[in-house]
Short mmCIF file of C-alpha atoms in Angstrom, two decimals:
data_model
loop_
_atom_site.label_atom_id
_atom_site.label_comp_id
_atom_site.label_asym_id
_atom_site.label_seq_id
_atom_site.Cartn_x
_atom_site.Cartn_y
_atom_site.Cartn_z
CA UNK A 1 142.10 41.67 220.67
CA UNK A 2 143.16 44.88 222.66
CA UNK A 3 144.20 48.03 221.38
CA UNK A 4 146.91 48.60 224.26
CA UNK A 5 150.28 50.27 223.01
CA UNK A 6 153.33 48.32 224.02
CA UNK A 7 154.98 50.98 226.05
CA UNK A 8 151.93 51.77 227.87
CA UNK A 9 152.26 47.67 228.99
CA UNK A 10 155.61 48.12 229.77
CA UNK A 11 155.12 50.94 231.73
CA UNK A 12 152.09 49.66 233.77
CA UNK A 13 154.04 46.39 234.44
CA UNK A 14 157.18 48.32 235.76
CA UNK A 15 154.80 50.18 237.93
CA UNK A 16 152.68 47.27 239.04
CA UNK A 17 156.07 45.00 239.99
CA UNK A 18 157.60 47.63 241.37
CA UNK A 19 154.64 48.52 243.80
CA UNK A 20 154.57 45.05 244.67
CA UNK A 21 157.66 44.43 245.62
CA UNK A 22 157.79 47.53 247.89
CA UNK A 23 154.49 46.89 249.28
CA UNK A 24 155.34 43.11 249.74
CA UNK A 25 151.72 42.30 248.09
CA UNK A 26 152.98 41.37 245.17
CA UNK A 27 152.70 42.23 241.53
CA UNK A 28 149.58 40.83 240.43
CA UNK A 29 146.86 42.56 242.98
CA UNK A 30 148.38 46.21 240.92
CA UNK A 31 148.73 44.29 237.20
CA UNK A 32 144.96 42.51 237.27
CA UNK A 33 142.98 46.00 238.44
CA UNK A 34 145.30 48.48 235.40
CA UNK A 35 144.96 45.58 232.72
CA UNK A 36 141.00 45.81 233.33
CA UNK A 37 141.62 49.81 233.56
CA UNK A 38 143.53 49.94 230.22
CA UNK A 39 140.71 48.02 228.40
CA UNK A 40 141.55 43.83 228.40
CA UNK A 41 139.24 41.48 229.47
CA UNK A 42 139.57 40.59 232.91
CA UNK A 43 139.61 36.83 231.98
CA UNK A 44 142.99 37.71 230.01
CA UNK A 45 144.24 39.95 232.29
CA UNK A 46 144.11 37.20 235.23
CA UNK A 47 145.79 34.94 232.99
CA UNK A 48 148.86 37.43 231.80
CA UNK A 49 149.66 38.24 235.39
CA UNK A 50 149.95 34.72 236.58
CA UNK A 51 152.36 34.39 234.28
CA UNK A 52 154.15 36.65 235.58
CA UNK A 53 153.72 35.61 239.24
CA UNK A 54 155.89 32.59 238.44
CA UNK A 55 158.58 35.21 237.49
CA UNK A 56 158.90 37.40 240.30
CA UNK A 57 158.41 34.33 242.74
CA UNK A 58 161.14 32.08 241.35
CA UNK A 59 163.39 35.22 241.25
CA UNK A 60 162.94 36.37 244.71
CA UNK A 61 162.74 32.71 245.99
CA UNK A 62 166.37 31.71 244.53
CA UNK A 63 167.42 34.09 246.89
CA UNK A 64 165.82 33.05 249.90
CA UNK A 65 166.54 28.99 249.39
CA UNK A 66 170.43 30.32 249.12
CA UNK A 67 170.10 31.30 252.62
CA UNK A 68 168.54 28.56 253.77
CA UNK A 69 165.71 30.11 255.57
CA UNK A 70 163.23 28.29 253.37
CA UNK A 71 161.64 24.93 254.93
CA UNK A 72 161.53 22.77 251.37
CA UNK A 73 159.51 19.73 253.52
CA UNK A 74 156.68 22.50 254.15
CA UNK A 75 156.34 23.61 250.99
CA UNK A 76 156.84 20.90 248.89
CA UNK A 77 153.93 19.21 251.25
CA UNK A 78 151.68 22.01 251.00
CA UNK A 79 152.32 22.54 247.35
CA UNK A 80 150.24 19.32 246.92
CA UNK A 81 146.94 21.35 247.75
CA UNK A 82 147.91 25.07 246.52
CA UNK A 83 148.48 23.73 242.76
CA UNK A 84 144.69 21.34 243.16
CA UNK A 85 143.27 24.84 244.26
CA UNK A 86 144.90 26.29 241.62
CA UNK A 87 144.24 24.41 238.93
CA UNK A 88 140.24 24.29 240.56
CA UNK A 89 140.78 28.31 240.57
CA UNK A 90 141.58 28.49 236.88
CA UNK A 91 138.72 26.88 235.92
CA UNK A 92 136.06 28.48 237.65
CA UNK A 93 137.31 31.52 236.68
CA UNK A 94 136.99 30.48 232.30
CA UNK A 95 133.51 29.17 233.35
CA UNK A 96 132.93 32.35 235.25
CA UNK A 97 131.19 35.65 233.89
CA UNK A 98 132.97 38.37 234.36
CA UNK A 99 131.29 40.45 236.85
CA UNK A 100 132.01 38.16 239.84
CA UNK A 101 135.17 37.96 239.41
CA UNK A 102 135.61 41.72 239.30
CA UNK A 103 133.54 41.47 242.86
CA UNK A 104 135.73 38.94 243.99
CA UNK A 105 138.88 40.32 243.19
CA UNK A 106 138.05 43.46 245.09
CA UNK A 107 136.89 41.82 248.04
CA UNK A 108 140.11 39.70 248.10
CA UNK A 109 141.97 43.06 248.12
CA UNK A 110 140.12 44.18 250.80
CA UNK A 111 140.75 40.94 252.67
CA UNK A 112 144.80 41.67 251.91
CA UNK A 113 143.98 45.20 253.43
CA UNK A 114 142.79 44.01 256.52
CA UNK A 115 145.30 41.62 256.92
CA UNK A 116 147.95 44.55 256.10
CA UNK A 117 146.43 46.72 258.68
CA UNK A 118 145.96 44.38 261.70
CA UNK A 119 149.57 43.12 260.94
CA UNK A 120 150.94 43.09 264.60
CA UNK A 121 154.82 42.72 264.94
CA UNK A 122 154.22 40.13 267.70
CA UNK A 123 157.19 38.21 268.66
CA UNK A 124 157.24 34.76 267.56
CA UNK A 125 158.45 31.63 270.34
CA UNK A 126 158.60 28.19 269.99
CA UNK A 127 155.74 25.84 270.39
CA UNK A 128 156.43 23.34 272.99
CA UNK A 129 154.15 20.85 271.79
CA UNK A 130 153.69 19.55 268.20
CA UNK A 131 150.90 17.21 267.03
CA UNK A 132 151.36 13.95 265.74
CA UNK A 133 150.35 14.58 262.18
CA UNK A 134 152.57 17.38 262.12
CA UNK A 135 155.33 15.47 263.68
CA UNK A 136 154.80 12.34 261.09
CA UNK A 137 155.18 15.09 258.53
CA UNK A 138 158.76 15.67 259.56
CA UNK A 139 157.95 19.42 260.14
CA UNK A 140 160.78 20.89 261.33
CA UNK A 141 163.60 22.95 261.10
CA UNK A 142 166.42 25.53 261.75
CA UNK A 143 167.87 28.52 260.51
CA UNK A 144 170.87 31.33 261.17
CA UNK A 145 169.35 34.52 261.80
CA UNK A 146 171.59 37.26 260.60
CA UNK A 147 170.16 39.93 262.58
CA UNK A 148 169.92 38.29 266.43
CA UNK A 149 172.88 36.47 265.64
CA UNK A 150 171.81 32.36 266.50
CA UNK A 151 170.41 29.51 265.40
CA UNK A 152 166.64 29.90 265.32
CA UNK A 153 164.94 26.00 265.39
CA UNK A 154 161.36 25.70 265.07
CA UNK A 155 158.40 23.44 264.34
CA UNK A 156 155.25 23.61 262.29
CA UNK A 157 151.82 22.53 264.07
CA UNK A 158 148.43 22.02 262.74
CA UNK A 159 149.65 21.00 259.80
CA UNK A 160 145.99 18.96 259.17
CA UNK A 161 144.62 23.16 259.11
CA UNK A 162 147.36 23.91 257.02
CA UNK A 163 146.48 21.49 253.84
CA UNK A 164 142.92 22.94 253.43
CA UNK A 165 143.74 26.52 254.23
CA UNK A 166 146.18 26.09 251.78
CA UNK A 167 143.73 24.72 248.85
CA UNK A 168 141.82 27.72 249.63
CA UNK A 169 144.51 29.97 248.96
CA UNK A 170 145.73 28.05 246.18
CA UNK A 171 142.30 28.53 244.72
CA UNK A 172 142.04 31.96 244.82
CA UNK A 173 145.65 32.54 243.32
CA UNK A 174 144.31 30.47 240.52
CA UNK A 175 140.66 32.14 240.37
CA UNK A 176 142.38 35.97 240.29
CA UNK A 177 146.13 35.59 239.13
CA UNK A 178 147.74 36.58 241.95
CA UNK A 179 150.38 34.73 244.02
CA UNK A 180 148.39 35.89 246.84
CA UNK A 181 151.24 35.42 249.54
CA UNK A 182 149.54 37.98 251.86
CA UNK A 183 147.08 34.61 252.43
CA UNK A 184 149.83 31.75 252.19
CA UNK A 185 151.70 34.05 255.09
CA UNK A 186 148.47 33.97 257.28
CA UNK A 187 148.06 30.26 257.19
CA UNK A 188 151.73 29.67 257.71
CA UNK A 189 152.11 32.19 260.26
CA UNK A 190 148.94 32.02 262.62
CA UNK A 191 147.96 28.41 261.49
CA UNK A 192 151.40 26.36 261.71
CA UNK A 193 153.36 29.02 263.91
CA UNK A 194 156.58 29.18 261.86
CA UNK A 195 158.47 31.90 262.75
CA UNK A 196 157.79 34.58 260.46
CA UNK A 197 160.64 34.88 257.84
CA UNK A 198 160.04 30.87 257.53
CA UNK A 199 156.69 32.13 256.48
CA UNK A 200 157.23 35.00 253.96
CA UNK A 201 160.42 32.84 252.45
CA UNK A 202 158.45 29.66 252.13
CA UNK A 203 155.44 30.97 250.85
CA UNK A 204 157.04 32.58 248.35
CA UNK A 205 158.48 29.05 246.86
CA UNK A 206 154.85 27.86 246.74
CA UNK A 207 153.93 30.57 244.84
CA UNK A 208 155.62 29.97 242.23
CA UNK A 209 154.62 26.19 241.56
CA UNK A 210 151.08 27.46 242.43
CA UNK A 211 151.15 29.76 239.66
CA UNK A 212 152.17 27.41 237.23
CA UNK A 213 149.49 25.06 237.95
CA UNK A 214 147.14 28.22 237.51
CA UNK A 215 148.95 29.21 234.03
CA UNK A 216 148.86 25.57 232.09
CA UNK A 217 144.91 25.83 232.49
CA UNK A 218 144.80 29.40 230.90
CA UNK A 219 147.78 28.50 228.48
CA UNK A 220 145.84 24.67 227.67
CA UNK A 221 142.79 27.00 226.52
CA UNK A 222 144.72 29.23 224.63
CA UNK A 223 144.74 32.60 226.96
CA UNK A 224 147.72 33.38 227.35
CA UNK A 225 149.25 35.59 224.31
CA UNK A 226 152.93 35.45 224.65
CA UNK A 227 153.39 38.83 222.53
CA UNK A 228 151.48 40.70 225.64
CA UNK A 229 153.05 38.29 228.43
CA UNK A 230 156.60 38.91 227.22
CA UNK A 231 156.47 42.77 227.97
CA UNK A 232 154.57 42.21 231.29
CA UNK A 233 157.06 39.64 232.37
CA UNK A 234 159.85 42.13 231.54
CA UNK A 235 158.34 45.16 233.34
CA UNK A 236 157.25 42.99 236.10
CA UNK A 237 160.70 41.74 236.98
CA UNK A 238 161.89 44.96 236.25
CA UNK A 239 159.98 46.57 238.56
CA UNK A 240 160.34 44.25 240.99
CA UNK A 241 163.70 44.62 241.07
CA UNK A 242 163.94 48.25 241.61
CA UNK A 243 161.71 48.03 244.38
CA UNK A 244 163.54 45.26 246.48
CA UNK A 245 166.46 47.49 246.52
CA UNK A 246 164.33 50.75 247.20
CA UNK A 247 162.59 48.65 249.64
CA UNK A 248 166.36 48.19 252.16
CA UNK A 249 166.90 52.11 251.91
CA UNK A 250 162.86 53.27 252.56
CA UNK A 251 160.78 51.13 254.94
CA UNK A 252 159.27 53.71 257.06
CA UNK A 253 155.26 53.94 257.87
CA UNK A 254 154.57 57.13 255.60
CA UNK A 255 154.84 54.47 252.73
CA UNK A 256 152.98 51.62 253.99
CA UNK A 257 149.85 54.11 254.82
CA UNK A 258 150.09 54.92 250.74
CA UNK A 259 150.37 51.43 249.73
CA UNK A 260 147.34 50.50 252.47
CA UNK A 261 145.72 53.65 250.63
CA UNK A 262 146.29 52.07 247.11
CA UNK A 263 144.88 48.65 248.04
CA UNK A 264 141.65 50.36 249.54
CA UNK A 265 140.79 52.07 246.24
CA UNK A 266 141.94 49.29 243.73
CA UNK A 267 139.46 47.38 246.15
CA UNK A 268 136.79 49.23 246.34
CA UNK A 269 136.78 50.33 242.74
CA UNK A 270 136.81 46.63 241.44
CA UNK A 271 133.84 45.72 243.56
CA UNK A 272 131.91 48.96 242.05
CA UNK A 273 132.98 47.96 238.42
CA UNK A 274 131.76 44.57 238.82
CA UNK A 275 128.28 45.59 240.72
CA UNK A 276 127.58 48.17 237.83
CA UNK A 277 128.90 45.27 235.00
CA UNK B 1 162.53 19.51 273.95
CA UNK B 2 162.63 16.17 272.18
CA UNK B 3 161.35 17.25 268.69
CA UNK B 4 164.26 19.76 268.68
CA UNK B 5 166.88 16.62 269.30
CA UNK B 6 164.92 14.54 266.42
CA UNK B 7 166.36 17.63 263.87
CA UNK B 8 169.76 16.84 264.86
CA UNK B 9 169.66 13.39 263.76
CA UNK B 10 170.90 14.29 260.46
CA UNK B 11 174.41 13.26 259.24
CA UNK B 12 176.84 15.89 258.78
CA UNK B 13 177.34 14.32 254.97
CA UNK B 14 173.32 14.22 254.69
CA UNK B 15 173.06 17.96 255.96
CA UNK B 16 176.35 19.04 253.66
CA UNK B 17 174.26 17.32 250.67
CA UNK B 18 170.82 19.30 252.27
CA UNK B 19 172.71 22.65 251.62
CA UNK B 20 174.01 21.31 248.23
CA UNK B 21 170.78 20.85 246.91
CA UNK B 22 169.24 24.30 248.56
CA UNK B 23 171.86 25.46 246.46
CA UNK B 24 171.38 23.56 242.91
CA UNK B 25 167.24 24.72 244.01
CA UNK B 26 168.39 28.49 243.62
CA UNK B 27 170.57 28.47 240.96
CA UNK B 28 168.00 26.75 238.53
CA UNK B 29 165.43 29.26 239.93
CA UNK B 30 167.82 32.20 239.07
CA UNK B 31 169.16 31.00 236.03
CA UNK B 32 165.66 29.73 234.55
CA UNK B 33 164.16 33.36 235.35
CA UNK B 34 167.00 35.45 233.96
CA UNK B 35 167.14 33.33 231.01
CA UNK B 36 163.24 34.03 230.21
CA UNK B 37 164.10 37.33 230.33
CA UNK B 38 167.26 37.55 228.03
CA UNK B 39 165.22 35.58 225.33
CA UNK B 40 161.92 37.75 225.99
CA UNK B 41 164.19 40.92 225.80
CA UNK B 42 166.55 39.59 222.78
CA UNK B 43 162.68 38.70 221.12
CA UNK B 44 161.50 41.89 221.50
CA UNK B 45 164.39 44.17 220.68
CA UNK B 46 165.25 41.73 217.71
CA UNK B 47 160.88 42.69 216.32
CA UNK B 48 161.62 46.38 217.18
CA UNK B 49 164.58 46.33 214.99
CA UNK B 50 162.93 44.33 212.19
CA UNK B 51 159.90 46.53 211.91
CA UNK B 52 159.49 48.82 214.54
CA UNK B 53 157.28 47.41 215.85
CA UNK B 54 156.79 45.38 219.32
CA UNK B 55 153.49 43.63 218.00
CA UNK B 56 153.64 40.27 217.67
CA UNK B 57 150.60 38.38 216.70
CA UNK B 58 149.96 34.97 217.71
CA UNK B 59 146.66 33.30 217.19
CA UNK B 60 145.64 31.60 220.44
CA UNK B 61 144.60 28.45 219.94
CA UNK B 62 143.60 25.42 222.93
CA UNK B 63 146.82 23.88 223.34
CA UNK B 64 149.25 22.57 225.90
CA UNK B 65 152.71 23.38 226.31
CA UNK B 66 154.22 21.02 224.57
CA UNK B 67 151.94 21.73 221.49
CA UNK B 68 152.91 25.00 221.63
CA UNK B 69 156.79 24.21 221.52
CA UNK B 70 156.39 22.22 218.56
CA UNK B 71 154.06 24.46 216.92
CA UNK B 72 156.49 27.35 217.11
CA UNK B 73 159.52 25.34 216.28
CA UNK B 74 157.96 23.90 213.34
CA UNK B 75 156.87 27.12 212.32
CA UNK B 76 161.03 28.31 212.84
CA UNK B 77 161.85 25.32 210.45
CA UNK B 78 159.48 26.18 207.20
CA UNK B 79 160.21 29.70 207.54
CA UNK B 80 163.77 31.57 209.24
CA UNK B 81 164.45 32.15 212.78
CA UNK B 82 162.23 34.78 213.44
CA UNK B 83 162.14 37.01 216.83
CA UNK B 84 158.91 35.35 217.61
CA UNK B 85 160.97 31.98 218.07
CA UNK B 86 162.69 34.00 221.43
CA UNK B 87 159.84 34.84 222.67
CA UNK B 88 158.13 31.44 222.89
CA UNK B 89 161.02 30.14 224.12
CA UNK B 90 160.89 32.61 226.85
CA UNK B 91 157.53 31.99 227.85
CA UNK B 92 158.65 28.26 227.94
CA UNK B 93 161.72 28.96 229.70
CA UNK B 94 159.67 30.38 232.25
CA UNK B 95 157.57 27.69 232.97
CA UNK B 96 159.64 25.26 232.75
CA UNK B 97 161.64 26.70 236.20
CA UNK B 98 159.31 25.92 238.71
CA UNK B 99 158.87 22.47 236.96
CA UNK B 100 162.50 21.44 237.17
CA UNK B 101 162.90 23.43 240.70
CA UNK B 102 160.02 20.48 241.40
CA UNK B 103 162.00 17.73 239.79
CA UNK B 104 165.69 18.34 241.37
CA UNK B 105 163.35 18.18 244.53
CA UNK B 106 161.74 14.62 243.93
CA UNK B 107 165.36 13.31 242.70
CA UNK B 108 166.57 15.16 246.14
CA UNK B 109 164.04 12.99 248.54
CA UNK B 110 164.34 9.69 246.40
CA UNK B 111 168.06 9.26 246.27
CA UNK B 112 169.61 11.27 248.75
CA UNK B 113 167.69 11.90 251.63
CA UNK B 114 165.29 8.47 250.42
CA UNK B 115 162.66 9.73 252.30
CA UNK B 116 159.81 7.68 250.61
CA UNK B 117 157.00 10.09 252.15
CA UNK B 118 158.14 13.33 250.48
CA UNK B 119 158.76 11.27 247.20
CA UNK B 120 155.59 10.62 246.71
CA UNK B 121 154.05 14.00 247.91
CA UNK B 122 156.84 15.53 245.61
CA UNK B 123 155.68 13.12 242.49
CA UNK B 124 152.17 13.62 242.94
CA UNK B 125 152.82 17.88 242.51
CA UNK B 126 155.07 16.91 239.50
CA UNK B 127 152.42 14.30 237.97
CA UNK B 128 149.54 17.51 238.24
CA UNK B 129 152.32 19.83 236.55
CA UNK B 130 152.81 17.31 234.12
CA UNK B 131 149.45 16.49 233.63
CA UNK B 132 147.94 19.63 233.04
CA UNK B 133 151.32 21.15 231.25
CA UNK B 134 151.83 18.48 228.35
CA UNK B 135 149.44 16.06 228.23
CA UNK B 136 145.97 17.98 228.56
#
């Protein structure tokens, strides 16, 4: 099917996990774009790195749910529309040709982009009003915050924007492979004001769930080839790894402006591949 | 604020048993993941030594997870426990962590917090897995 050497996979998916993990974007939006680069379909490629998605969610999420700071009643209630999205996602991309989804995968980057630049560190207070829907939902909750030292309690609102914002997102994890947290963040963050490490740890449980909804419908029609998903898994983790621990010594802006760089290229290059076919 | 006094409500057993299960939640996440990778890596090193050589070809075919299990085990019993046996079982290993992370989560809101609402949002996610993992 492809002529790609195994330690030019395993290479690539080191790379790719370990970008994502530093840049907090995750591994797939690096994996999809090389796969494509180093000659698979992009069908197959979507497929492989949702596969790996579940991996580097489920590892980074058993550390968060130790600590408590992930809500399981939000996620478990929006993980009813992220895996329907998904599982929608997955199909329209195996009816898909492939030039739109090269055009939307780079647009999608972009989108990350933009929501990587305008990234204010606003600080986050407590709603004092929560809507009933929201409230019947039961969602609510409180965590220790290591760094300021006290019990942080919150509650989600809007929780009737959340389940549709959510399908979306599920969707287009589905439709490109990618756990596409930067999105799940947004509609946490802005659309049900939890405070923001509620977001980033909760999404990331979804993610993983999401994924696997997206990987039965590739595996169910046979696109998933575990002899080129078991290296990317490995490299993936690998990566990702390495770059959570480089990511507590180095967070400073010089980085972020590369990674922001990255993004803009991968973007704009995918949109130009799929417009020329 | 009122909706901050509703979150105290729980019992200091429930919330003990809350932290309990946050805990059971990561350690099948970890375990599950680390696992996939062992058997991946064991897979792969086990091929390299066999023939130097990391290929492994399978021949993808429509089928659902638990096909696929079957398939390869069958496969395992007419011939010898080949590396490609690890590597399936990686792959399944994988995606089986985020299904039983979804599980330990329904038994969580049935029979210890018996919270009937997130029961039922919880079984619906695991009848979709379900659905689309084995019986598609």
């Amino acid at each position: 099917m492809t002529t790609l050497g195994m330690p030019e996979l395993l290479g690539l998916s080191i790379a790719a996990g370990f970008v994502g993990a530093m840049s907090g974007m995750g591994g797939g939006v690096v994996l999809v774009p090389a796969l494509t680069l180093m000659g698979l379909d992009i069908k197959h490629a979507i497929a492989i790195s949702i596969v790996s998605v579940i991996a580097t969610s489920s590892g980074s999420a058993s550390a968060y749910v130790r600590d408590r700071i992930t809500n399981l009643k939000v996620g478990m209630f929006l993980e009813v529309f992220t895996i329907l999205g998904a599982v929608v996602g997955a199909a329209v991309t195996l009816a898909c040709s492939e030039r739109p989804l090269f055009i939307a995968f780079g647009v999608i980057l972009l989108a990350i982009w933009l929501t990587m630049v305008f990234q204010v560190g606003k600080q986050w207070h407590p709603m004092a009003y929560q809507d009933r829907f929201s409230k019947w939902l039961e969602l609510r909750g409180s965590y220790h915050d290591e760094a300021q030292k006290e019990t942080i309690r919150y509650h989600g609102v809007r929780a009737y924007l959340g389940g549709p914002f959510m399908f979306c997102a599920g969707f287009i994890a589905g439709l490109l492979g990618i756990g596409a947290g930067a999105l799940k963040v947004l509609v946490l963050d802005l659309g049900m004001h939890l405070p923001p490490k509620v977001s980033t740890t909760t999404s990331n449980l979804i993610i993983g769930v999401t994924a696997l909804a997206g990987t039965s419908v590739y595996l169910a029609n046979g696109f998933i080839d575990p002899g080129l998903a078991a290296p990317v898994i490995l490299g993936v983790v690998l990566g990702a790894f390495i770059g959570t621990r480089v990511l507590v010594k180095l967070s400073n802006s010089a980085v972020r402006n590369f990674f922001l760089v990255v993004l803009l290229i991968l973007g704009a290059e995918m949109i130009i591949r799929g417009i020329r076919g | 604020m009122s909706e901050h006094a509703i979150n105290d409500e729980l019992s200091p057993e429930l919330e003990a048993f809350q932290h309990k299960i946050e805990g059971l939640v990561g350690t099948i996440l970890l375990v599950g993941v680390l696992g996939s990778c062992a058997l991946l890596l064991s897979g792969m090193v086990w091929r390299f030594a066999e023939s130097r050589s990391f290929v492994f070809d399978y021949e993808l075919n429509k089928m659902n997870l638990f096909q696929f299990l079957v398939k390869e085990l069958k496969l395992t019993i007419e011939g010898r426990f080949r590396a490609r046996l690890l590597i399936s079982l990686g792959i399944v290993t994988l995606l089986l962590t985020p299904y039983i992370r979804v599980l330990a989560s329904m038994v969580y809101f049935a029979f210890v917090e018996k919270n009937l609402k997130y029961t039922l949002f919880t079984a619906f996610v695991l009848t979709v897995l379900s659905y689309t993992l084995f019986l598609r």
